[in-house]
PDB file of C-alpha atoms in Angstrom:
ATOM      1  CA  MET A   1      -7.970  -8.717   3.753  1.00 63.00           C
ATOM      2  CA  ALA A   2      -7.802  -5.278   4.638  1.00 78.00           C
ATOM      3  CA  GLN A   3      -4.703  -3.739   3.803  1.00 85.00           C
ATOM      4  CA  THR A   4      -2.404  -3.811   6.626  1.00 89.00           C
ATOM      5  CA  GLN A   5       0.790  -2.081   8.001  1.00 90.00           C
ATOM      6  CA  THR A   6       2.878  -1.129  10.202  1.00 91.00           C
ATOM      7  CA  VAL A   7       5.670   0.021  12.214  1.00 92.00           C
ATOM      8  CA  THR A   8       7.315  -3.519  14.439  1.00 93.00           C
ATOM      9  CA  ASP A   9       8.607  -3.668  17.401  1.00 94.00           C
ATOM     10  CA  THR A  10      11.619  -4.171  16.844  1.00 94.00           C
ATOM     11  CA  GLY A  11      11.668  -1.327  14.354  1.00 93.00           C
ATOM     12  CA  ILE A  12      10.705   0.719  17.549  1.00 93.00           C
ATOM     13  CA  ALA A  13      13.536  -1.068  19.666  1.00 94.00           C
ATOM     14  CA  GLU A  14      16.176   0.661  16.678  1.00 92.00           C
ATOM     15  CA  LEU A  15      14.392   3.907  17.166  1.00 91.00           C
ATOM     16  CA  ILE A  16      15.274   3.198  20.925  1.00 93.00           C
ATOM     17  CA  LEU A  17      18.438   2.600  20.210  1.00 92.00           C
ATOM     18  CA  LEU A  18      19.405   5.842  18.431  1.00 92.00           C
ATOM     19  CA  TRP A  19      17.630   7.919  21.479  1.00 91.00           C
ATOM     20  CA  ARG A  20      20.111   6.368  23.485  1.00 93.00           C
ATOM     21  CA  GLU A  21      22.556   7.225  21.390  1.00 91.00           C
ATOM     22  CA  GLU A  22      23.850   3.014  21.496  1.00 90.00           C
ATOM     23  CA  LEU A  23      24.517   1.922  18.153  1.00 88.00           C
ATOM     24  CA  ALA A  24      21.710   1.731  15.704  1.00 87.00           C
ATOM     25  CA  THR A  25      21.131   1.190  12.568  1.00 90.00           C
ATOM     26  CA  GLY A  26      19.018   3.241   9.317  1.00 90.00           C
ATOM     27  CA  MET A  27      16.558   2.904   6.876  1.00 92.00           C
ATOM     28  CA  GLU A  28      17.920   1.585   3.694  1.00 92.00           C
ATOM     29  CA  SER A  29      16.816  -2.212   2.416  1.00 95.00           C
ATOM     30  CA  ILE A  30      13.305  -3.421   0.924  1.00 95.00           C
ATOM     31  CA  VAL A  31      11.498  -6.829  -0.060  1.00 95.00           C
ATOM     32  CA  ALA A  32       9.140  -8.514  -1.402  1.00 95.00           C
ATOM     33  CA  LEU A  33       7.304 -10.965   0.871  1.00 95.00           C
ATOM     34  CA  GLU A  34       6.237 -14.226  -0.885  1.00 94.00           C
ATOM     35  CA  MET A  35       2.742 -16.504   0.123  1.00 94.00           C
ATOM     36  CA  ALA A  36       0.055 -17.543  -1.765  1.00 92.00           C
ATOM     37  CA  THR A  37      -3.062 -15.692   0.036  1.00 91.00           C
ATOM     38  CA  PRO A  38      -2.673 -11.821   1.218  1.00 91.00           C
ATOM     39  CA  CYS A  39      -1.433 -11.831   4.589  1.00 92.00           C
ATOM     40  CA  THR A  40      -1.952  -9.462   8.047  1.00 91.00           C
ATOM     41  CA  ALA A  41       0.903  -6.958   9.438  1.00 91.00           C
ATOM     42  CA  ALA A  42       1.719  -7.818  12.772  1.00 92.00           C
ATOM     43  CA  VAL A  43       3.761  -5.973  15.072  1.00 93.00           C
ATOM     44  CA  ALA A  44       5.654  -8.962  16.460  1.00 94.00           C
ATOM     45  CA  SER A  45       6.941  -9.885  12.675  1.00 94.00           C
ATOM     46  CA  THR A  46      10.527  -9.954  12.633  1.00 93.00           C
ATOM     47  CA  PHE A  47      13.156  -9.808   9.721  1.00 93.00           C
ATOM     48  CA  LEU A  48      13.219 -13.934   9.812  1.00 94.00           C
ATOM     49  CA  ASP A  49       9.937 -14.228  10.874  1.00 93.00           C
ATOM     50  CA  PRO A  50       7.612 -12.235   8.986  1.00 93.00           C
ATOM     51  CA  ALA A  51       3.680 -12.103   8.685  1.00 91.00           C
ATOM     52  CA  ASP A  52       1.350 -15.650   8.701  1.00 91.00           C
ATOM     53  CA  THR A  53       3.529 -17.640   6.051  1.00 91.00           C
ATOM     54  CA  ALA A  54       5.245 -14.946   4.363  1.00 92.00           C
ATOM     55  CA  ILE A  55       8.496 -15.486   3.206  1.00 92.00           C
ATOM     56  CA  HIS A  56      11.411 -13.146   1.754  1.00 93.00           C
ATOM     57  CA  HIS A  57      11.704 -13.404  -1.971  1.00 92.00           C
ATOM     58  CA  THR A  58      15.308 -14.556  -2.913  1.00 91.00           C
ATOM     59  CA  ASP A  59      14.969 -14.112  -6.653  1.00 91.00           C
ATOM     60  CA  SER A  60      13.666 -13.029  -9.904  1.00 91.00           C
ATOM     61  CA  GLY A  61      13.974  -8.856  -9.281  1.00 92.00           C
ATOM     62  CA  LEU A  62      11.833  -9.249  -5.550  1.00 94.00           C
ATOM     63  CA  LEU A  63      14.649  -9.889  -3.763  1.00 94.00           C
ATOM     64  CA  LEU A  64      16.465  -7.487  -0.412  1.00 93.00           C
ATOM     65  CA  ALA A  65      18.041  -4.200  -1.781  1.00 94.00           C
ATOM     66  CA  ALA A  66      18.461  -1.142  -1.590  1.00 95.00           C
ATOM     67  CA  ILE A  67      15.649   1.371  -1.513  1.00 95.00           C
ATOM     68  CA  ASP A  68      15.231   3.936  -4.312  1.00 95.00           C
ATOM     69  CA  THR A  69      15.270   6.892  -2.146  1.00 94.00           C
ATOM     70  CA  VAL A  70      14.386   7.528   1.402  1.00 94.00           C
ATOM     71  CA  ALA A  71      13.857  11.328   2.758  1.00 92.00           C
ATOM     72  CA  GLY A  72      12.733  13.463   5.574  1.00 92.00           C
ATOM     73  CA  ASP A  73       9.449  14.907   5.325  1.00 90.00           C
ATOM     74  CA  THR A  74       6.557  17.250   7.755  1.00 90.00           C
ATOM     75  CA  VAL A  75       2.928  16.144   7.704  1.00 89.00           C
ATOM     76  CA  ASN A  76       2.117  17.729  10.796  1.00 88.00           C
ATOM     77  CA  THR A  77       5.599  18.834  13.112  1.00 89.00           C
ATOM     78  CA  ALA A  78       8.515  19.727  11.429  1.00 91.00           C
ATOM     79  CA  GLY A  79      10.549  16.831  10.341  1.00 89.00           C
ATOM     80  CA  ASP A  80       8.177  13.728  11.622  1.00 91.00           C
ATOM     81  CA  THR A  81       7.828  11.674   8.550  1.00 93.00           C
ATOM     82  CA  ILE A  82       9.777   9.743   6.307  1.00 93.00           C
ATOM     83  CA  THR A  83       9.368   8.673   3.161  1.00 94.00           C
ATOM     84  CA  PHE A  84      10.413   6.215   0.595  1.00 95.00           C
ATOM     85  CA  ASP A  85       9.952   5.152  -2.513  1.00 95.00           C
ATOM     86  CA  HIS A  86      11.181   1.651  -4.585  1.00 96.00           C
ATOM     87  CA  VAL A  87      10.439  -0.008  -8.285  1.00 96.00           C
ATOM     88  CA  PHE A  88      10.537  -3.805  -8.131  1.00 95.00           C
ATOM     89  CA  THR A  89      11.173  -5.459 -11.567  1.00 95.00           C
ATOM     90  CA  ALA A  90      10.123  -8.399 -11.543  1.00 94.00           C
ATOM     91  CA  THR A  91      11.792 -11.268 -14.234  1.00 94.00           C
ATOM     92  CA  ALA A  92       9.700 -14.043 -13.699  1.00 93.00           C
ATOM     93  CA  SER A  93       6.261 -15.172 -12.100  1.00 94.00           C
ATOM     94  CA  LYS A  94       5.968 -14.957  -9.055  1.00 94.00           C
ATOM     95  CA  ASN A  95       3.291 -13.689  -5.863  1.00 94.00           C
ATOM     96  CA  VAL A  96       3.769 -10.753  -3.846  1.00 95.00           C
ATOM     97  CA  ALA A  97       1.738  -9.987  -0.812  1.00 94.00           C
ATOM     98  CA  GLY A  98       3.799  -7.360   0.998  1.00 94.00           C
ATOM     99  CA  ILE A  99       6.400  -5.968   1.564  1.00 95.00           C
ATOM    100  CA  HIS A 100       9.022  -5.405   4.434  1.00 95.00           C
ATOM    101  CA  VAL A 101      11.975  -2.507   4.883  1.00 95.00           C
ATOM    102  CA  CYS A 102      15.003  -2.908   6.437  1.00 94.00           C
ATOM    103  CA  ASN A 103      17.482  -1.819   8.291  1.00 91.00           C
ATOM    104  CA  ASN A 104      21.145  -1.465   6.701  1.00 89.00           C
ATOM    105  CA  ASP A 105      22.604  -4.509   7.988  1.00 87.00           C
ATOM    106  CA  ASP A 106      19.441  -6.515   6.734  1.00 87.00           C
ATOM    107  CA  ASP A 107      18.513  -7.741  10.350  1.00 89.00           C
ATOM    108  CA  VAL A 108      16.207  -5.719  11.233  1.00 93.00           C
ATOM    109  CA  THR A 109      12.215  -4.847   9.746  1.00 94.00           C
ATOM    110  CA  PHE A 110      10.865  -1.469  10.256  1.00 94.00           C
ATOM    111  CA  ILE A 111       7.859  -1.525   8.676  1.00 94.00           C
ATOM    112  CA  GLU A 112       6.044  -4.423   7.510  1.00 94.00           C
ATOM    113  CA  CYS A 113       2.951  -4.454   4.668  1.00 93.00           C
ATOM    114  CA  CYS A 114       0.736  -6.964   3.347  1.00 93.00           C
ATOM    115  CA  PHE A 115      -1.396  -5.728   0.589  1.00 92.00           C
ATOM    116  CA  ASN A 116      -5.254  -6.011  -0.274  1.00 89.00           C
ATOM    117  CA  ALA A 117      -4.574  -8.459  -2.484  1.00 91.00           C
ATOM    118  CA  VAL A 118      -1.678 -11.020  -3.551  1.00 93.00           C
ATOM    119  CA  LEU A 119      -0.124  -9.535  -6.897  1.00 94.00           C
ATOM    120  CA  ALA A 120       0.269 -11.985  -9.461  1.00 94.00           C
ATOM    121  CA  MET A 121       4.219 -10.990 -10.659  1.00 94.00           C
ATOM    122  CA  GLU A 122       5.024 -11.788 -14.247  1.00 94.00           C
ATOM    123  CA  ASN A 123       8.074 -11.609 -16.233  1.00 93.00           C
ATOM    124  CA  THR A 124       9.352  -7.635 -16.741  1.00 93.00           C
ATOM    125  CA  ASP A 125       6.537  -6.224 -14.598  1.00 94.00           C
ATOM    126  CA  THR A 126       6.992  -3.761 -12.783  1.00 95.00           C
ATOM    127  CA  LEU A 127       5.952  -2.711  -8.553  1.00 96.00           C
ATOM    128  CA  THR A 128       6.341   1.061  -7.567  1.00 95.00           C
ATOM    129  CA  ILE A 129       6.284   1.174  -3.761  1.00 95.00           C
ATOM    130  CA  ASP A 130       5.424   4.171  -2.472  1.00 94.00           C
ATOM    131  CA  GLY A 131       5.422   4.505   1.316  1.00 93.00           C
ATOM    132  CA  GLN A 132       5.586   7.286   4.276  1.00 93.00           C
ATOM    133  CA  SER A 133       5.431   6.914   8.171  1.00 93.00           C
ATOM    134  CA  THR A 134       4.836   9.540  10.242  1.00 92.00           C
ATOM    135  CA  ILE A 135       5.133   9.909  14.498  1.00 90.00           C
ATOM    136  CA  GLU A 136       1.757  11.699  15.913  1.00 85.00           C
ATOM    137  CA  GLN A 137       1.848  13.196  18.751  1.00 79.00           C
ATOM    138  CA  ALA A 138      -1.357  12.400  20.991  1.00 65.00           C
TER     139      ALA A 138
ATOM    140  CA  MET B   1     -14.651  15.938  28.948  1.00 56.00           C
ATOM    141  CA  LYS B   2     -11.790  15.649  26.105  1.00 59.00           C
ATOM    142  CA  VAL B   3     -10.087  12.427  26.164  1.00 59.00           C
ATOM    143  CA  SER B   4      -6.328  12.483  25.356  1.00 58.00           C
ATOM    144  CA  THR B   5      -5.485   9.495  23.077  1.00 60.00           C
ATOM    145  CA  LYS B   6      -1.667   8.129  22.989  1.00 62.00           C
ATOM    146  CA  GLY B   7       0.252   8.840  19.756  1.00 66.00           C
ATOM    147  CA  LEU B   8       1.463   6.633  17.246  1.00 81.00           C
ATOM    148  CA  PHE B   9       3.516   5.386  14.138  1.00 85.00           C
ATOM    149  CA  ARG B  10       1.461   5.867  11.285  1.00 87.00           C
ATOM    150  CA  VAL B  11       1.841   4.261   8.050  1.00 90.00           C
ATOM    151  CA  TYR B  12       1.493   4.312   4.517  1.00 92.00           C
ATOM    152  CA  ALA B  13       2.303   2.673   1.521  1.00 92.00           C
ATOM    153  CA  THR B  14       0.755   1.613  -1.714  1.00 93.00           C
ATOM    154  CA  GLY B  15       2.159  -0.636  -4.641  1.00 94.00           C
ATOM    155  CA  GLU B  16       1.266   0.168  -7.873  1.00 94.00           C
ATOM    156  CA  HIS B  17       1.638  -2.730 -10.361  1.00 95.00           C
ATOM    157  CA  ARG B  18       1.961  -2.185 -14.179  1.00 95.00           C
ATOM    158  CA  GLU B  19       3.415  -4.265 -17.203  1.00 94.00           C
ATOM    159  CA  GLY B  20       6.959  -3.660 -17.881  1.00 93.00           C
ATOM    160  CA  ILE B  21       6.559  -3.340 -21.105  1.00 93.00           C
ATOM    161  CA  CYS B  22       5.324   0.007 -23.591  1.00 92.00           C
ATOM    162  CA  ARG B  23       2.108  -1.358 -25.345  1.00 89.00           C
ATOM    163  CA  LYS B  24       2.944   1.224 -27.990  1.00 90.00           C
ATOM    164  CA  CYS B  25       6.356   1.060 -28.157  1.00 91.00           C
ATOM    165  CA  ASP B  26       7.308  -2.441 -27.060  1.00 90.00           C
ATOM    166  CA  LYS B  27       9.985  -1.169 -25.488  1.00 91.00           C
ATOM    167  CA  LEU B  28      11.396  -2.333 -21.861  1.00 92.00           C
ATOM    168  CA  LEU B  29       9.902   0.205 -19.138  1.00 93.00           C
ATOM    169  CA  ILE B  30      13.558   2.152 -17.738  1.00 93.00           C
ATOM    170  CA  LYS B  31      13.737   3.461 -14.289  1.00 93.00           C
ATOM    171  CA  GLU B  32      13.577   7.224 -14.214  1.00 93.00           C
ATOM    172  CA  PHE B  33      14.730   9.575 -10.828  1.00 94.00           C
ATOM    173  CA  TYR B  34      12.327  12.399 -10.996  1.00 92.00           C
ATOM    174  CA  MET B  35      11.976  15.624  -8.408  1.00 92.00           C
ATOM    175  CA  ASP B  36       8.053  16.004  -7.027  1.00 88.00           C
ATOM    176  CA  GLY B  37       8.284  18.645  -5.341  1.00 86.00           C
ATOM    177  CA  GLU B  38      11.161  18.485  -2.355  1.00 84.00           C
ATOM    178  CA  ARG B  39      10.948  14.766  -2.282  1.00 87.00           C
ATOM    179  CA  LYS B  40      13.077  12.609  -5.115  1.00 89.00           C
ATOM    180  CA  ARG B  41      10.841   9.984  -6.345  1.00 92.00           C
ATOM    181  CA  VAL B  42      10.950   6.867  -8.925  1.00 93.00           C
ATOM    182  CA  ARG B  43       9.527   5.418 -11.639  1.00 93.00           C
ATOM    183  CA  MET B  44       9.512   3.375 -14.625  1.00 93.00           C
ATOM    184  CA  VAL B  45       8.800   5.090 -18.301  1.00 94.00           C
ATOM    185  CA  CYS B  46       8.840   4.107 -21.122  1.00 93.00           C
ATOM    186  CA  PRO B  47      12.829   5.663 -23.164  1.00 92.00           C
ATOM    187  CA  LYS B  48      10.853   6.528 -26.157  1.00 90.00           C
ATOM    188  CA  CYS B  49       7.150   8.009 -25.168  1.00 92.00           C
ATOM    189  CA  GLY B  50       7.246   8.900 -21.838  1.00 88.00           C
ATOM    190  CA  GLY B  51       4.415   5.988 -21.064  1.00 89.00           C
ATOM    191  CA  MET B  52       4.162   4.442 -17.961  1.00 90.00           C
ATOM    192  CA  GLY B  53       3.345   0.327 -18.810  1.00 91.00           C
ATOM    193  CA  ARG B  54      -0.409  -0.398 -18.492  1.00 92.00           C
ATOM    194  CA  LEU B  55      -1.281  -0.055 -14.770  1.00 95.00           C
ATOM    195  CA  ILE B  56      -2.515  -3.971 -14.155  1.00 95.00           C
ATOM    196  CA  ALA B  57      -3.444  -2.308 -10.410  1.00 95.00           C
ATOM    197  CA  LYS B  58      -2.893  -0.200  -7.689  1.00 95.00           C
ATOM    198  CA  THR B  59      -3.208  -0.951  -3.562  1.00 93.00           C
ATOM    199  CA  PHE B  60      -4.796   1.347  -0.988  1.00 90.00           C
ATOM    200  CA  SER B  61      -3.595   1.998   2.135  1.00 87.00           C
ATOM    201  CA  VAL B  62      -7.261   2.055   4.621  1.00 86.00           C
ATOM    202  CA  GLN B  63      -6.577   3.624   7.887  1.00 84.00           C
ATOM    203  CA  PRO B  64      -7.828   2.795  11.168  1.00 83.00           C
ATOM    204  CA  PRO B  65     -10.132   5.212  12.529  1.00 86.00           C
ATOM    205  CA  SER B  66      -8.951   7.844  15.567  1.00 83.00           C
ATOM    206  CA  PRO B  67      -9.919   6.406  18.357  1.00 83.00           C
ATOM    207  CA  PRO B  68     -12.505   8.796  20.313  1.00 85.00           C
ATOM    208  CA  GLN B  69     -12.234  12.202  21.953  1.00 83.00           C
ATOM    209  CA  CYS B  70     -14.172  12.180  24.283  1.00 85.00           C
ATOM    210  CA  LEU B  71     -16.766  10.026  26.601  1.00 86.00           C
ATOM    211  CA  SER B  72     -20.223  11.560  25.260  1.00 89.00           C
ATOM    212  CA  VAL B  73     -22.908   9.375  22.701  1.00 91.00           C
ATOM    213  CA  ARG B  74     -21.923  11.865  20.126  1.00 90.00           C
ATOM    214  CA  CYS B  75     -18.233  10.748  20.107  1.00 91.00           C
ATOM    215  CA  LEU B  76     -19.186   7.365  20.418  1.00 92.00           C
ATOM    216  CA  TYR B  77     -21.169   7.050  18.030  1.00 93.00           C
ATOM    217  CA  LYS B  78     -19.063   9.216  15.252  1.00 92.00           C
ATOM    218  CA  PHE B  79     -16.447   6.401  15.925  1.00 93.00           C
ATOM    219  CA  PHE B  80     -18.163   3.713  15.791  1.00 94.00           C
ATOM    220  CA  LEU B  81     -19.587   4.948  12.184  1.00 94.00           C
ATOM    221  CA  ASP B  82     -15.687   5.918  11.526  1.00 94.00           C
ATOM    222  CA  THR B  83     -15.328   1.784  12.159  1.00 94.00           C
ATOM    223  CA  LEU B  84     -17.997   0.806   9.928  1.00 95.00           C
ATOM    224  CA  PHE B  85     -16.482   2.555   6.842  1.00 94.00           C
ATOM    225  CA  CYS B  86     -13.191   1.411   7.073  1.00 93.00           C
ATOM    226  CA  ALA B  87     -14.157  -2.264   7.581  1.00 93.00           C
ATOM    227  CA  LEU B  88     -16.489  -1.684   4.019  1.00 94.00           C
ATOM    228  CA  LEU B  89     -13.372   0.486   2.264  1.00 94.00           C
ATOM    229  CA  SER B  90     -11.126  -2.275   3.345  1.00 92.00           C
ATOM    230  CA  THR B  91     -13.118  -5.048   2.190  1.00 93.00           C
ATOM    231  CA  TYR B  92     -14.095  -3.055  -1.384  1.00 94.00           C
ATOM    232  CA  HIS B  93     -10.494  -2.370  -2.240  1.00 94.00           C
ATOM    233  CA  SER B  94      -9.550  -5.847  -1.003  1.00 93.00           C
ATOM    234  CA  ARG B  95     -12.035  -6.867  -3.919  1.00 93.00           C
ATOM    235  CA  ARG B  96     -11.212  -4.868  -6.164  1.00 93.00           C
ATOM    236  CA  VAL B  97      -7.334  -4.870  -6.059  1.00 94.00           C
ATOM    237  CA  ALA B  98      -8.132  -8.786  -6.568  1.00 93.00           C
ATOM    238  CA  TYR B  99     -10.388  -8.607  -9.140  1.00 94.00           C
ATOM    239  CA  ALA B 100      -8.187  -6.592 -11.244  1.00 94.00           C
ATOM    240  CA  GLU B 101      -5.237  -8.718 -10.937  1.00 94.00           C
ATOM    241  CA  MET B 102      -7.322 -11.831 -12.318  1.00 93.00           C
ATOM    242  CA  ASN B 103      -8.363 -10.244 -14.915  1.00 93.00           C
ATOM    243  CA  ARG B 104      -5.208  -8.259 -15.357  1.00 92.00           C
ATOM    244  CA  HIS B 105      -5.780  -8.799 -19.427  1.00 91.00           C
ATOM    245  CA  LYS B 106      -9.391  -8.527 -19.869  1.00 90.00           C
ATOM    246  CA  GLN B 107     -10.870  -5.296 -20.500  1.00 89.00           C
ATOM    247  CA  ILE B 108     -12.336  -3.930 -16.860  1.00 90.00           C
ATOM    248  CA  LEU B 109     -13.916  -0.312 -15.531  1.00 90.00           C
ATOM    249  CA  GLU B 110     -10.495   1.921 -15.048  1.00 90.00           C
ATOM    250  CA  ARG B 111     -11.685   2.950 -11.452  1.00 90.00           C
ATOM    251  CA  TYR B 112     -10.785  -0.899 -10.203  1.00 92.00           C
ATOM    252  CA  ARG B 113      -7.104  -0.822 -11.156  1.00 94.00           C
ATOM    253  CA  THR B 114      -6.392   2.618 -10.112  1.00 94.00           C
ATOM    254  CA  GLY B 115      -9.144   2.528  -6.696  1.00 91.00           C
ATOM    255  CA  GLN B 116      -9.877   6.132  -7.668  1.00 90.00           C
ATOM    256  CA  PRO B 117     -12.620   7.422  -6.978  1.00 90.00           C
ATOM    257  CA  SER B 118     -12.726   5.960  -3.680  1.00 91.00           C
ATOM    258  CA  PRO B 119     -15.778   5.197  -1.873  1.00 91.00           C
ATOM    259  CA  GLU B 120     -16.047   8.925   0.940  1.00 92.00           C
ATOM    260  CA  THR B 121     -19.175   7.323   2.571  1.00 92.00           C
ATOM    261  CA  ILE B 122     -20.933   4.373   3.774  1.00 94.00           C
ATOM    262  CA  TRP B 123     -23.586   4.719   1.362  1.00 92.00           C
ATOM    263  CA  GLN B 124     -20.918   5.333  -1.212  1.00 91.00           C
ATOM    264  CA  ALA B 125     -18.890   2.052  -0.081  1.00 93.00           C
ATOM    265  CA  ILE B 126     -21.847  -0.300   0.268  1.00 93.00           C
ATOM    266  CA  HIS B 127     -23.097   0.729  -3.379  1.00 90.00           C
ATOM    267  CA  ALA B 128     -19.316  -0.215  -4.116  1.00 91.00           C
ATOM    268  CA  ASN B 129     -19.510  -3.359  -2.421  1.00 92.00           C
ATOM    269  CA  ILE B 130     -22.287  -5.120  -3.891  1.00 91.00           C
ATOM    270  CA  LYS B 131     -21.394  -3.625  -7.705  1.00 90.00           C
ATOM    271  CA  LEU B 132     -18.114  -4.836  -7.862  1.00 90.00           C
ATOM    272  CA  THR B 133     -19.731  -8.310  -6.627  1.00 89.00           C
ATOM    273  CA  CYS B 134     -22.173  -8.257  -9.593  1.00 86.00           C
ATOM    274  CA  PRO B 135     -21.117  -8.786 -12.778  1.00 85.00           C
ATOM    275  CA  VAL B 136     -23.188  -7.136 -14.801  1.00 83.00           C
ATOM    276  CA  CYS B 137     -23.345  -3.951 -13.514  1.00 82.00           C
ATOM    277  CA  ARG B 138     -19.694  -4.302 -13.402  1.00 81.00           C
ATOM    278  CA  LYS B 139     -19.748  -4.764 -17.171  1.00 78.00           C
ATOM    279  CA  TYR B 140     -22.100  -2.362 -17.682  1.00 76.00           C
ATOM    280  CA  ASN B 141     -21.515  -0.114 -15.069  1.00 78.00           C
ATOM    281  CA  ILE B 142     -24.760   0.235 -13.799  1.00 75.00           C
ATOM    282  CA  ASP B 143     -25.571   0.818 -10.000  1.00 75.00           C
ATOM    283  CA  PRO B 144     -27.459  -1.836  -8.513  1.00 72.00           C
ATOM    284  CA  LEU B 145     -29.043  -0.088  -5.860  1.00 70.00           C
ATOM    285  CA  LEU B 146     -30.607   2.834  -8.151  1.00 68.00           C
ATOM    286  CA  GLY B 147     -30.628   1.053 -11.698  1.00 58.00           C
ATOM    287  CA  GLY B 148     -28.632   3.824 -13.191  1.00 53.00           C
TER     288      GLY B 148
END
């Protein structure tokens, strides 16, 4: 199974809300996904319904938390990229199949990423996430 | 004739799985913010020696190939090769991460933990996949197709 990552439909809808000058939320939270086998990221995934049978971790240091750093960047055109970094520290043995990057109200998933393989975290293990999303022109 | 393809959101994300205790100093790692150029970043470091903990596995973000930009045979063939390479590379990194995770307490080749060097051609990807499935080749770092 390949590593898959995508901006979700709900993430795009949130961006369009911003362009329409309606109430939109920003990228602020991150949560690890729990599943015994690798998942496949899907555009249709939502905060409440992640890819395949994955669920959000709710404890053990892998639960929903504020992203450590979020910043703007430039790849092709000025300010076309958002970057984010986060470190999870596990407090028990848990499987991590991927991540959800969510909004500040913790009800919308912007980005879903399913890793190449399930990471078997043990107590005190750390997982450093290095992510970026770029909007590319045709 | 050049064909315009639609723009897209491109997402890159990697996860770096490390031990949280420094083997050298036997200390718990602590979170440290640092500047990487103009980008503020975060990492876990040992408060005593500055080590980052032993790497268990690093995932690899394989990007799908760009759509063909023209309808000539040459463009379509290039897209076919790019797609084939993407599939082989995805397979390699999936197997590599699973292998590194399964052998977290064993001594294995560092390339299977870091993902570097990553195959850059179809031929290299085929070699890497075969080597990864061969226990003897993995252990003695031998290319099964070249024999050395």
